Coordinates of C-alpha atoms in Angstrom, one line a residue:
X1 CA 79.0 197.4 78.0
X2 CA 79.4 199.6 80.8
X3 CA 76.7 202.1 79.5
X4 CA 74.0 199.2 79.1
X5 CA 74.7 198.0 82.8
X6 CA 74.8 201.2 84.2
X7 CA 71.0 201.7 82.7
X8 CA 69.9 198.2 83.9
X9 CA 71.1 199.7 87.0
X10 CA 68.9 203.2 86.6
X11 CA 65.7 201.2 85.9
X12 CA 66.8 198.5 88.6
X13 CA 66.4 201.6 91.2
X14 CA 63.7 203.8 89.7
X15 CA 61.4 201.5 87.7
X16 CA 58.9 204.3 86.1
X17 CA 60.7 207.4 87.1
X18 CA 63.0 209.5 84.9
X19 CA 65.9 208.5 84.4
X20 CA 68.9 210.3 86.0
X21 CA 72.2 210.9 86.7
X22 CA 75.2 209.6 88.4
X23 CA 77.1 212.3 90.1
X24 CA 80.9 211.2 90.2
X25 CA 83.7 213.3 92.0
X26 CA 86.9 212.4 91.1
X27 CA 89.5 214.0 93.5
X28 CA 93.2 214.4 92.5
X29 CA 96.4 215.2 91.7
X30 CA 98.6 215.9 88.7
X31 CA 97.7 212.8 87.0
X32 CA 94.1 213.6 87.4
X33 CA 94.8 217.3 86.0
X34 CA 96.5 215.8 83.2
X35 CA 100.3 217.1 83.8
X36 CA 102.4 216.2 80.4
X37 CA 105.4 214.8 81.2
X38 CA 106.2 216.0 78.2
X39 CA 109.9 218.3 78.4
X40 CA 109.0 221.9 77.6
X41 CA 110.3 225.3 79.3
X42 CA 106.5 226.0 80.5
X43 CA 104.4 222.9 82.2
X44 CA 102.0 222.2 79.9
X45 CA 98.6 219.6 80.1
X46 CA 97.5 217.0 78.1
X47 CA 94.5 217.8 75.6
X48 CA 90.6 217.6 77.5
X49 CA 90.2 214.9 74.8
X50 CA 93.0 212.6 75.6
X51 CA 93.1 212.7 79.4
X52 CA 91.6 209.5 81.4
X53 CA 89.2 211.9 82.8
X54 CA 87.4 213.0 80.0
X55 CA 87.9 209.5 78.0
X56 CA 86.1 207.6 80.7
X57 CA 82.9 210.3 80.7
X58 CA 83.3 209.6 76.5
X59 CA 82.9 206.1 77.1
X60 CA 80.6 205.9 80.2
X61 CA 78.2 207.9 78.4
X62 CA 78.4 205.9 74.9
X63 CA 79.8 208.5 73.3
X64 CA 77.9 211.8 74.7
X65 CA 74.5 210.4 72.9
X66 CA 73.4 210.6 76.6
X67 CA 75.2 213.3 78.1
X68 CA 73.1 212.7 81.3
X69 CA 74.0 209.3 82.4
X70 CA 77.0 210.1 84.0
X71 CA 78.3 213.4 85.1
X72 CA 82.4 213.3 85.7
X73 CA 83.1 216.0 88.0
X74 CA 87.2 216.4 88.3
X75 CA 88.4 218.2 91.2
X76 CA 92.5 217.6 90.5
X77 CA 95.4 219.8 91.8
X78 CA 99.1 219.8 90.5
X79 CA 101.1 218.3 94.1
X80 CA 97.8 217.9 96.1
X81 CA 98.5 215.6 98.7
X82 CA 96.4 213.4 101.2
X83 CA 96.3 215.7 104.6
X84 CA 100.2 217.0 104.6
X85 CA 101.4 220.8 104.5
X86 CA 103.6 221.8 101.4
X87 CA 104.2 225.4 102.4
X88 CA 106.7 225.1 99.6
X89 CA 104.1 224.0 97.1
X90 CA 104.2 224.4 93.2
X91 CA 104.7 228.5 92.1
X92 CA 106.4 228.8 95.7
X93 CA 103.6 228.3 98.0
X94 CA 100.6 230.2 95.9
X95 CA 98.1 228.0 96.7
X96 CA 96.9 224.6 99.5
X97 CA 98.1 221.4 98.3
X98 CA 96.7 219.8 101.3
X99 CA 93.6 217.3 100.5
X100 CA 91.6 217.4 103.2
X101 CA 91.6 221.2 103.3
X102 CA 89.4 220.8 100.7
X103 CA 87.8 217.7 100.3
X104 CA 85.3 218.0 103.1
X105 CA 84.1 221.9 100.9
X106 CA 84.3 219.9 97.8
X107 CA 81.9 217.1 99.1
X108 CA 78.9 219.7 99.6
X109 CA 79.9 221.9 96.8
X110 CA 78.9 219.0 94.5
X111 CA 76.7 217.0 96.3
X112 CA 74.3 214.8 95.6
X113 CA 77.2 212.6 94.9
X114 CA 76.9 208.6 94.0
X115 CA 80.7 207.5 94.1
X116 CA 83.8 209.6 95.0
X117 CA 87.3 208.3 93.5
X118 CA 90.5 209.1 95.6
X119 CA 93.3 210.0 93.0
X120 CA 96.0 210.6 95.7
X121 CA 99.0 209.7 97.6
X122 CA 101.7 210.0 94.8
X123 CA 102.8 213.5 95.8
X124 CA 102.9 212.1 100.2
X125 CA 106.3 210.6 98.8
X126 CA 107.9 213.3 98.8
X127 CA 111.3 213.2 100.9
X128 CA 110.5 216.7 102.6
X129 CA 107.3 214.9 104.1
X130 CA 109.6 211.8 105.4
X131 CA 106.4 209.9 105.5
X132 CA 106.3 205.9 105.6
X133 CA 104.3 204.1 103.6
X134 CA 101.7 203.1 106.3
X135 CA 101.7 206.9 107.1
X136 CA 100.5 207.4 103.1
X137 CA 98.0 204.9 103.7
X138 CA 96.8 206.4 106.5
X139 CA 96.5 209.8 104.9
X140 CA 93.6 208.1 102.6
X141 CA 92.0 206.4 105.2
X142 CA 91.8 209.4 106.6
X143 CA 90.5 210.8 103.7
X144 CA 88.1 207.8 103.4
X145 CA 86.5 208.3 107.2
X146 CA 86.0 211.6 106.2
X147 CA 83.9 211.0 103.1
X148 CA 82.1 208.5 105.5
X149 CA 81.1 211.1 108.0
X150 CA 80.4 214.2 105.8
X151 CA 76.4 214.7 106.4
X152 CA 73.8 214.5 103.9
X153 CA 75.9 214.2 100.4
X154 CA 74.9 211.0 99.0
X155 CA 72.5 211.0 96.0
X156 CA 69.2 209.2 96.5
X157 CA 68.8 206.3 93.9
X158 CA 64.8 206.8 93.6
X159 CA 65.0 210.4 93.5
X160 CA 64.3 211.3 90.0
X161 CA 65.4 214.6 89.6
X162 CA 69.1 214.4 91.8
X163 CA 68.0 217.2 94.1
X164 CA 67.5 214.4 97.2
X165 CA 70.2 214.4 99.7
X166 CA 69.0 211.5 101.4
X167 CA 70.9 209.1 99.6
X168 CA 73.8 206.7 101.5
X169 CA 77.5 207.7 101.6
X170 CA 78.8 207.7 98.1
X171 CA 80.4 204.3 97.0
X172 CA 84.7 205.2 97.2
X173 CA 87.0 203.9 95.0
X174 CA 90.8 203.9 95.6
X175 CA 93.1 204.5 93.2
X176 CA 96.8 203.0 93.8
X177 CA 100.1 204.7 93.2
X178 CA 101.7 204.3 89.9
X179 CA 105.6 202.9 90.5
X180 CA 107.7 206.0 90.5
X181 CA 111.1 206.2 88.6
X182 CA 114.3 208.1 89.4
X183 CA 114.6 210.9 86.8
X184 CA 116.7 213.9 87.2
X185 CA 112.7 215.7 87.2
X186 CA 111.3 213.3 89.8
X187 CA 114.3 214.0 92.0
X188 CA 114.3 217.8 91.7
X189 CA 110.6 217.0 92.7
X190 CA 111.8 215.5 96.4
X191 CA 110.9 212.2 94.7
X192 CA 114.2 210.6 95.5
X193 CA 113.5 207.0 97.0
X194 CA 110.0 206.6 96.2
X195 CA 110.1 204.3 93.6
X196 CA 111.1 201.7 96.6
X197 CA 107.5 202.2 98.6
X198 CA 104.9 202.0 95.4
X199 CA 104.4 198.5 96.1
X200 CA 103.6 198.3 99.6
X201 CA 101.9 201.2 99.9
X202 CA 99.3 200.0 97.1
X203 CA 99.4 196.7 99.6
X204 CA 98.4 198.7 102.2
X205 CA 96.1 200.9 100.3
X206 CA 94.5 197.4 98.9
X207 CA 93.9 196.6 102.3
X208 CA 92.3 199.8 103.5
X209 CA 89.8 199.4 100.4
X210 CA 88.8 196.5 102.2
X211 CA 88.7 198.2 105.6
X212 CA 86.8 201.1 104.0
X213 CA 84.1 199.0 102.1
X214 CA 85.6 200.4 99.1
X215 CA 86.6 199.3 95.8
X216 CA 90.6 199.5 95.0
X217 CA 92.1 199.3 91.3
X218 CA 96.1 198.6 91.2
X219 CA 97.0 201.3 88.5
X220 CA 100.7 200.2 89.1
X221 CA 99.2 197.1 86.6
X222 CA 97.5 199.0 84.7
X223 CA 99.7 202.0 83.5
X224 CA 103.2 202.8 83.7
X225 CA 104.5 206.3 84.2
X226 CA 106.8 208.2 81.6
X227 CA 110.2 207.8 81.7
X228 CA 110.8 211.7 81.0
X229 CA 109.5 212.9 84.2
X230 CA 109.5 209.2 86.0
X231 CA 105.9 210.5 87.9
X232 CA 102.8 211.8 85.5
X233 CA 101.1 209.2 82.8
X234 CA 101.5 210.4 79.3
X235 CA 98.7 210.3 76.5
X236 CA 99.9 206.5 75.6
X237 CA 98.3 205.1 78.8
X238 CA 95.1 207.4 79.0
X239 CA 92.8 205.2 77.6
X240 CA 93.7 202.2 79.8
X241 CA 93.2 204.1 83.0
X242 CA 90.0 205.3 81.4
X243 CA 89.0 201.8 81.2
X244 CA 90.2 200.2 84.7
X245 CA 88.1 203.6 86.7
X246 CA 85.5 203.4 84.7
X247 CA 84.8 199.4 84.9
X248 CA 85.2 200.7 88.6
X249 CA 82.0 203.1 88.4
X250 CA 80.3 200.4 86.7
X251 CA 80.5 197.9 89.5
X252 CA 79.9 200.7 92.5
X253 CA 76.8 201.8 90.8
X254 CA 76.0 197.6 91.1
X255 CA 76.8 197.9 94.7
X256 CA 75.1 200.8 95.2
X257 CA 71.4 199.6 93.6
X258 CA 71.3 197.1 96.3
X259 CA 71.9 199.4 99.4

């Protein structure tokens, strides 16, 4: 379903060109990377073949026949947060967890782009960031505007080769939190109390989708977290956010034929 509407869509926009592709960043955190939750002295990550990401390009491209149609490209980070320092970050402060660091670099790295999908604000809960859940939401909006006003990314719908740059802003999707549990993990995590702000701050993220002329999928009814680490998605609930993001894609490709 989604492959044959996202062609109706191609020859919608280009008629008797060649067909193309859909560029689509997805930029996230540790449930974008595919962290198992999964007990084990080294952190390990779940198989390319089971994670959401690679599921969704599966199904989005009916199965690789057309490996073309849509290219997935996953820019995920273990703790990456929205815009908020961690200078004790993951392998004691090797690397920037800090979103829009990067996001702005990653924009024209992989431009021409046709949608962008915000995988963040789990890790903003965090209890050494003492954040609210309006100041989470605000870290995407942020994130958002910035996507907005980055210069010459979007992909051109009638350029038949995906070399254009004259294209609108890419179509964003927002992806809500998942509702946090207390595990002895989460909690040596600085995830202590989070579980409490899931809610509202997918409210308010709902709401900032609509502020942002962006589409926003509720993941919190969608998947549930494990309860061995209370934070990452295990393999069980892959497929169904495969499903939900990718029905996403499907309808910002829609909305973006008739720009």
């Amino acid at each position: 379903m989604l492959q044959n509407t996202l062609k109706q869509v191609f020859q919608l926009s280009t008629r008797h060109s060649r067909h193309r592709s859909t560029n689509v960043l997805i930029f996230g955190d540790s449930n974008t990377w595919g962290f198992s939750p999964k007990p084990r002295l080294i952190p390990r990550r779940i198989p390319k073949t089971k994670r959401w990401t690679e599921q969704m390009s599966l199904t989005l491209n009916n199965n690789s026949k057309n490996e073309d149609d849509v290219n997935i490209i996953v820019d995920a980070l273990n703790a990456r947060t929205t815009i908020f320092h961690d200078p004790a970050s993951p392998m004691d402060g090797e690397y920037n967890c800090n979103g829009r660091d990067m996001l702005m670099t990653t924009l024209h790295r992989t431009k021409p782009l046709d949608v962008v999908v915000l995988a963040l604000g789990v890790n903003d809960m965090k209890v050494q960031f003492s954040n609210t859940p309006h100041s989470i939401a605000a870290g995407v909006r942020i994130l958002a505007k910035d996507i907005h006003r980055a210069s010459s990314i979007g992909a051109s719908m009638k350029d038949q080769h995906g070399e254009q740059l004259t294209g609108p802003t890419p179509e964003i999707i927002i992806l809500g939190v998942p509702i946090l549990q207390e595990t002895k993990t989460s909690i040596s995590w600085g995830f202590q109390g989070a579980a409490d702000k899931c809610v509202q701050v997918n409210q308010l993220l709902k709401e900032q989708a609509l502020a942002s002329d962006a589409i926003f999928i509720d993941l919190s009814k969608i998947a549930k977290v494990s309860p061995l680490d209370g934070v990452h998605f295990d393999t069980d609930v892959q497929e169904d956010i495969a499903i939900a993001v990718g029905g996403a894609i499907e309808k910002a490709m829609i909305k973006r034929a008739t720009r």
